[in-house]
Amino acid sequence: MLIFLFVVVVFSGCFLAQSGFEKEIQFLKELNENQSQTANLVTKASWNYKSDLTEENQKHYLEALAKAEEVELAYWNKLIKFNWNKLPDANVKRQFDKLVVLGSAALTPEKRKKYSLIISRMSSIYG
């Protein structure tokens, strides 16, 4: 009887640990799908702007970039709530480690806009 109880406790503990781990994996899948779609929109807008340097194309590119950064910031706010440092899977832990570093999305909206405009102007000048 004691062995049976031990087996039940061990397996239930494994199941609970696995289900907590599944939340992180599901989050990464959702984030990956969303970032793929967002990156596609930004890439198309960038391509349009770089192949036809007009104010209108630059405006669309900057809007797409701003939207992507807003989405990145929203996902980052969700990401930092996970206790990813204690994850047993090194691959998942590595992904969280890389994603927790926020780039230009960490800037205020005004500074992000200014930063994006500077980058856009530099790429139009220097190719």
N, CA, C and O of each residue as an XYZ file, in Angstrom:
508
protein
N       0.829     -1.188      0.000
C       0.000      0.000      0.000
C       0.876      1.255      0.000
O       0.590      2.211     -0.721
N       1.920      1.255      0.790
C       2.809      2.403      0.875
C       3.513      2.654     -0.456
O       3.695      3.803     -0.859
N       3.907      1.585     -1.135
C       4.552      1.719     -2.445
C       3.574      2.317     -3.447
O       3.946      3.175     -4.248
N       2.324      1.866     -3.405
C       1.304      2.399     -4.310
C       1.119      3.896     -4.077
O       1.042      4.669     -5.032
N       1.048      4.305     -2.812
C       0.886      5.713     -2.472
C       2.082      6.527     -2.968
O       1.918      7.629     -3.491
N       3.281      5.975     -2.799
C       4.489      6.647     -3.266
C       4.446      6.850     -4.779
O       4.770      7.930     -5.274
N       4.047      5.813     -5.511
C       3.961      5.886     -6.972
C       2.939      6.934     -7.392
O       3.193      7.705     -8.317
N       1.797      6.974     -6.731
C       0.756      7.963     -7.050
C       1.267      9.372     -6.803
O       1.056     10.259     -7.629
N       1.930      9.589     -5.684
C       2.462     10.916     -5.358
C       3.524     11.335     -6.368
O       3.523     12.478     -6.826
N       4.420     10.434     -6.716
C       5.484     10.748     -7.677
C       4.892     11.091     -9.038
O       5.268     12.095     -9.642
N       3.969     10.268     -9.522
C       3.379     10.526    -10.833
C       2.519     11.781    -10.837
O       2.511     12.508    -11.831
N       1.801     12.055     -9.766
C       1.000     13.279     -9.729
C       1.911     14.497     -9.683
O       1.599     15.527    -10.280
N       3.042     14.388     -8.975
C       4.009     15.483     -8.962
C       4.595     15.728    -10.332
O       4.783     16.876    -10.733
N       4.888     14.657    -11.058
C       5.405     14.786    -12.427
C       4.363     15.424    -13.329
O       4.690     16.260    -14.171
N       3.106     15.028    -13.153
C       2.041     15.587    -13.987
C       1.870     17.068    -13.723
O       1.717     17.855    -14.657
N       1.894     17.455    -12.453
C       1.747     18.874    -12.127
C       2.924     19.682    -12.665
O       2.736     20.782    -13.185
N       4.124     19.148    -12.544
C       5.298     19.851    -13.074
C       5.208     19.966    -14.583
O       5.558     20.998    -15.156
N       4.736     18.897    -15.231
C       4.619     18.913    -16.687
C       3.558     19.915    -17.129
O       3.747     20.619    -18.120
N       2.433     19.985    -16.397
C       1.379     20.909    -16.806
C       1.841     22.354    -16.641
O       1.455     23.208    -17.439
N       2.657     22.652    -15.628
C       3.206     23.995    -15.485
C       4.169     24.316    -16.609
O       4.246     25.452    -17.077
N       4.893     23.315    -17.031
C       5.844     23.453    -18.126
C       5.114     23.656    -19.453
O       5.618     24.341    -20.344
N       3.937     23.065    -19.580
C       3.137     23.207    -20.803
C       2.675     24.646    -21.003
O       2.548     25.100    -22.140
N       2.424     25.365    -19.917
C       2.008     26.769    -20.035
C       3.097     27.583    -20.730
O       2.814     28.406    -21.601
N       4.326     27.344    -20.339
C       5.442     28.077    -20.932
C       5.602     27.725    -22.410
O       5.844     28.601    -23.241
N       5.467     26.444    -22.728
C       5.591     26.020    -24.126
C       4.465     26.611    -24.963
O       4.699     27.076    -26.078
N       3.247     26.597    -24.434
C       2.108     27.168    -25.156
C       2.309     28.666    -25.372
O       1.999     29.190    -26.441
N       2.826     29.349    -24.357
C       3.098     30.779    -24.488
C       4.124     31.032    -25.588
O       3.955     31.945    -26.397
N       5.181     30.232    -25.621
C       6.208     30.401    -26.652
C       5.651     30.140    -28.049
O       6.023     30.826    -29.001
N       4.766     29.161    -28.179
C       4.141     28.887    -29.480
C       3.286     30.063    -29.927
O       3.350     30.487    -31.081
N       2.483     30.588    -29.003
C       1.632     31.739    -29.322
C       2.484     32.946    -29.696
O       2.195     33.642    -30.669
N       3.522     33.186    -28.928
C       4.428     34.304    -29.196
C       5.096     34.151    -30.552
O       5.204     35.120    -31.303
N       5.543     32.952    -30.873
C       6.198     32.688    -32.149
C       5.259     32.954    -33.322
O       5.651     33.586    -34.303
N       4.021     32.473    -33.222
C       3.051     32.706    -34.295
C       2.787     34.195    -34.474
O       2.755     34.702    -35.595
N       2.600     34.888    -33.352
C       2.317     36.315    -33.425
C       3.505     37.092    -33.964
O       3.336     37.986    -34.794
N       4.701     36.763    -33.503
C       5.888     37.468    -33.988
C       6.145     37.188    -35.462
O       6.650     38.055    -36.175
N       5.811     36.004    -35.922
C       5.973     35.685    -37.346
C       5.072     36.562    -38.200
O       5.503     37.098    -39.221
N       3.825     36.705    -37.783
C       2.883     37.546    -38.526
C       3.316     39.007    -38.490
O       3.288     39.698    -39.509
N       3.713     39.466    -37.319
C       4.139     40.856    -37.173
C       5.407     41.125    -37.977
O       5.514     42.159    -38.637
N       6.355     40.215    -37.926
C       7.603     40.377    -38.683
C       7.330     40.394    -40.178
O       7.990     41.118    -40.923
N       6.367     39.606    -40.616
C       5.997     39.587    -42.027
C       5.456     40.954    -42.458
O       5.825     41.464    -43.516
N       4.586     41.540    -41.643
C       4.040     42.864    -41.968
C       5.135     43.931    -41.993
O       5.163     44.776    -42.888
N       6.024     43.887    -41.020
C       7.117     44.863    -40.964
C       8.056     44.679    -42.152
O       8.515     45.660    -42.736
N       8.341     43.447    -42.510
C       9.229     43.169    -43.643
C       8.630     43.666    -44.948
O       9.333     44.249    -45.774
N       7.342     43.439    -45.137
C       6.680     43.929    -46.352
C       6.704     45.452    -46.413
O       6.982     46.033    -47.462
N       6.411     46.095    -45.286
C       6.430     47.556    -45.250
C       7.846     48.079    -45.476
O       8.038     49.084    -46.160
N       8.829     47.401    -44.906
C      10.224     47.788    -45.098
C      10.635     47.632    -46.555
O      11.294     48.504    -47.122
N      10.244     46.527    -47.149
C      10.563     46.275    -48.557
C       9.939     47.355    -49.444
O      10.594     47.881    -50.344
N       8.686     47.676    -49.189
C       8.014     48.717    -49.979
C       8.725     50.052    -49.837
O       8.894     50.780    -50.815
N       9.139     50.370    -48.620
C       9.817     51.642    -48.402
C      11.205     51.655    -49.039
O      11.587     52.634    -49.680
N      11.953     50.580    -48.865
C      13.323     50.557    -49.389
C      13.379     50.444    -50.906
O      14.380     50.807    -51.524
N      12.310     49.945    -51.500
C      12.291     49.861    -52.961
C      11.672     51.100    -53.601
O      11.819     51.323    -54.802
N      10.978     51.908    -52.792
C      10.375     53.145    -53.291
C      10.379     54.152    -52.146
O       9.438     54.208    -51.354
N      11.445     54.946    -52.067
C      11.649     55.856    -50.939
C      10.728     57.071    -51.022
O      11.141     58.150    -51.446
N       9.485     56.879    -50.613
C       8.527     57.982    -50.574
C       8.102     58.209    -49.129
O       8.259     57.338    -48.273
N       7.564     59.388    -48.878
C       7.078     59.717    -47.538
C       5.946     58.778    -47.117
O       5.861     58.379    -45.955
N       5.083     58.431    -48.064
C       3.953     57.553    -47.758
C       4.431     56.158    -47.354
O       3.935     55.589    -46.382
N       5.385     55.611    -48.092
C       5.925     54.293    -47.751
C       6.673     54.324    -46.420
O       6.628     53.368    -45.646
N       7.360     55.435    -46.165
C       8.047     55.578    -44.885
C       7.029     55.611    -43.742
O       7.242     55.007    -42.690
N       5.936     56.316    -43.959
C       4.879     56.402    -42.948
C       4.307     55.016    -42.645
O       4.129     54.661    -41.480
N       4.020     54.232    -43.687
C       3.484     52.883    -43.493
C       4.497     51.986    -42.774
O       4.132     51.179    -41.920
N       5.759     52.139    -43.131
C       6.813     51.353    -42.491
C       6.919     51.693    -41.006
O       7.007     50.797    -40.166
N       6.911     52.982    -40.684
C       7.014     53.403    -39.286
C       5.795     52.963    -38.478
O       5.917     52.617    -37.303
N       4.614     52.976    -39.111
C       3.403     52.508    -38.430
C       3.492     51.012    -38.138
O       3.142     50.567    -37.044
N       3.955     50.247    -39.107
C       4.099     48.800    -38.914
C       5.122     48.506    -37.819
O       4.926     47.608    -37.000
N       6.200     49.259    -37.812
C       7.233     49.088    -36.798
C       6.701     49.430    -35.408
O       6.981     48.723    -34.441
N       5.935     50.515    -35.311
C       5.358     50.919    -34.026
C       4.386     49.861    -33.508
O       4.376     49.547    -32.317
N       3.574     49.317    -34.407
C       2.629     48.275    -34.002
C       3.377     47.034    -33.519
O       2.993     46.424    -32.521
N       4.438     46.666    -34.222
C       5.237     45.497    -33.834
C       5.859     45.699    -32.456
O       5.907     44.767    -31.654
N       6.329     46.898    -32.182
C       6.942     47.175    -30.883
C       5.908     47.170    -29.768
O       6.206     46.751    -28.650
N       4.683     47.636    -30.061
C       3.612     47.584    -29.062
C       3.266     46.137    -28.723
O       3.081     45.789    -27.556
N       3.181     45.305    -29.750
C       2.888     43.884    -29.543
C       4.021     43.229    -28.753
O       3.775     42.438    -27.843
N       5.253     43.561    -29.103
C       6.409     43.006    -28.395
C       6.381     43.387    -26.920
O       6.671     42.559    -26.057
N       6.035     44.630    -26.633
C       5.965     45.093    -25.247
C       4.850     44.380    -24.488
O       5.024     44.017    -23.325
N       3.706     44.177    -25.140
C       2.589     43.476    -24.495
C       2.973     42.038    -24.153
O       2.683     41.560    -23.056
N       3.620     41.353    -25.083
C       4.056     39.981    -24.813
C       5.167     39.952    -23.769
O       5.236     39.020    -22.969
N       6.018     40.942    -23.767
C       7.088     41.002    -22.777
C       6.504     41.125    -21.372
O       6.995     40.503    -20.430
N       5.440     41.942    -21.239
C       4.793     42.088    -19.936
C       4.215     40.760    -19.446
O       4.203     40.498    -18.243
N       3.742     39.930    -20.356
C       3.265     38.593    -19.983
C       4.448     37.673    -19.673
O       4.400     36.871    -18.741
N       5.494     37.802    -20.460
C       6.659     36.923    -20.354
C       7.357     37.043    -19.006
O       7.786     36.038    -18.441
N       7.472     38.247    -18.493
C       8.211     38.440    -17.241
C       7.460     37.893    -16.032
O       8.034     37.797    -14.947
N       6.193     37.535    -16.198
C       5.419     36.967    -15.091
C       5.705     35.481    -14.885
O       5.376     34.924    -13.838
N       6.315     34.842    -15.878
C       6.662     33.427    -15.756
C       7.909     33.271    -14.893
O       8.811     34.109    -14.927
N       7.949     32.197    -14.126
C       9.132     31.859    -13.338
C      10.012     30.935    -14.184
O      10.191     29.763    -13.854
N      10.551     31.468    -15.260
C      11.259     30.667    -16.259
C      12.649     30.237    -15.804
O      13.215     29.302    -16.372
N      13.208     30.893    -14.801
C      14.553     30.525    -14.324
C      14.616     29.112    -13.761
O      15.684     28.502    -13.729
N      13.481     28.593    -13.318
C      13.457     27.266    -12.700
C      12.966     26.185    -13.653
O      12.686     25.066    -13.221
N      12.856     26.494    -14.931
C      12.398     25.494    -15.897
C      13.456     24.411    -16.082
O      14.648     24.713    -16.142
N      13.030     23.157    -16.172
C      14.001     22.073    -16.322
C      14.562     21.937    -17.738
O      15.672     21.434    -17.914
N      13.823     22.371    -18.732
C      14.252     22.225    -20.129
C      15.165     23.391    -20.509
O      14.735     24.545    -20.495
N      16.402     23.101    -20.843
C      17.387     24.141    -21.166
C      17.005     24.919    -22.419
O      17.280     26.116    -22.503
N      16.380     24.266    -23.391
C      15.993     24.933    -24.628
C      14.913     25.986    -24.373
O      15.002     27.108    -24.874
N      13.907     25.624    -23.603
C      12.830     26.566    -23.274
C      13.376     27.694    -22.411
O      13.023     28.858    -22.599
N      14.227     27.347    -21.479
C      14.853     28.344    -20.604
C      15.676     29.342    -21.425
O      15.641     30.545    -21.168
N      16.410     28.836    -22.408
C      17.218     29.700    -23.277
C      16.340     30.666    -24.063
O      16.685     31.838    -24.217
N      15.202     30.175    -24.563
C      14.295     31.038    -25.313
C      13.764     32.162    -24.434
O      13.722     33.317    -24.858
N      13.359     31.830    -23.213
C      12.890     32.860    -22.287
C      14.010     33.841    -21.967
O      13.778     35.047    -21.879
N      15.223     33.327    -21.794
C      16.369     34.175    -21.483
C      16.610     35.211    -22.579
O      16.936     36.362    -22.289
N      16.452     34.803    -23.829
C      16.656     35.730    -24.948
C      15.485     36.703    -25.089
O      15.680     37.876    -25.407
N      14.270     36.210    -24.852
C      13.080     37.038    -25.041
C      12.877     38.066    -23.936
O      12.200     39.073    -24.145
N      13.451     37.827    -22.770
C      13.249     38.737    -21.652
C      14.001     40.061    -21.858
O      13.697     41.055    -21.200
N      14.975     40.072    -22.765
C      15.714     41.300    -23.078
C      14.900     42.094    -24.091
O      14.708     41.660    -25.227
N      14.435     43.235    -23.676
C      13.576     44.062    -24.513
C      14.421     45.092    -25.248
O      15.235     45.784    -24.637
N      14.232     45.192    -26.538
C      15.004     46.121    -27.367
C      14.402     47.512    -27.368
O      14.132     48.079    -26.310
N      14.193     48.057    -28.543
C      13.684     49.422    -28.663
C      12.252     49.554    -28.163
O      11.780     50.670    -27.944
N      11.557     48.448    -27.979
C      10.197     48.499    -27.439
C      10.187     48.993    -25.994
O       9.138     49.385    -25.483
N      11.345     48.977    -25.332
C      11.440     49.446    -23.951
C      11.389     50.969    -23.858
O      11.151     51.523    -22.785
N      11.611     51.632    -24.967
C      11.589     53.091    -24.977
C      10.165     53.612    -24.830
O       9.197     52.895    -25.081
N      10.055     54.870    -24.421
C       8.736     55.502    -24.377
C       8.231     55.645    -25.810
O       9.035     55.649    -26.743
N       6.921     55.763    -26.006
C       6.401     55.884    -27.379
C       7.038     57.025    -28.183
O       7.279     56.879    -29.381
N       7.307     58.147    -27.534
C       7.926     59.274    -28.243
C       9.354     58.940    -28.671
O       9.755     59.215    -29.802
N      10.109     58.347    -27.760
C      11.494     57.986    -28.083
C      11.549     56.861    -29.113
O      12.442     56.839    -29.960
N      10.593     55.920    -29.044
C      10.532     54.847    -30.047
C      10.283     55.425    -31.425
O      10.901     55.009    -32.405
N       9.372     56.389    -31.497
C       9.052     57.013    -32.782
C      10.281     57.739    -33.331
O      10.603     57.624    -34.514
N      10.957     58.482    -32.467
C      12.159     59.206    -32.881
C      13.254     58.230    -33.320
O      13.907     58.447    -34.341
N      13.453     57.167    -32.558
C      14.456     56.147    -32.879
C      14.158     55.501    -34.233
O      15.050     55.361    -35.070
N      12.906     55.112    -34.440
C      12.516     54.474    -35.704
C      12.702     55.418    -36.882
O      13.128     54.997    -37.958
N      12.383     56.687    -36.682
C      12.551     57.678    -37.746
C      14.029     57.855    -38.093
O      14.387     57.950    -39.267
N      14.873     57.897    -37.085
C      16.317     58.034    -37.320
C      16.849     56.827    -38.091
O      17.599     56.983    -39.055
N      16.459     55.628    -37.666
C      16.898     54.408    -38.356
C      16.394     54.406    -39.796
O      17.123     54.035    -40.715
N      15.158     54.816    -39.983
C      14.573     54.860    -41.324
C      15.324     55.840    -42.224
O      15.621     55.531    -43.378
N      15.625     57.012    -41.694
C      16.365     58.013    -42.479
C      17.775     57.528    -42.807
O      18.262     57.709    -43.924
N      18.421     56.913    -41.826
C      19.779     56.410    -42.066
C      19.784     55.324    -43.138
O      20.684     55.285    -43.978
N      18.792     54.452    -43.112
C      18.763     53.384    -44.120
C      18.439     53.936    -45.499
O      18.860     53.363    -46.505
N      17.697     55.041    -45.565
C      17.431     55.634    -46.882
C      18.671     56.362    -47.415
O      18.867     56.459    -48.626
N      19.495     56.866    -46.509
C      20.711     57.570    -46.930
C      21.840     56.585    -47.245
O      22.490     56.682    -48.286
N      22.061     55.635    -46.331
C      23.215     54.751    -46.443
C      22.895     53.386    -47.037
O      23.786     52.559    -47.231
N      21.625     53.159    -47.322
C      21.233     51.919    -48.004
C      21.111     50.805    -47.076
O      20.789     49.691    -47.489
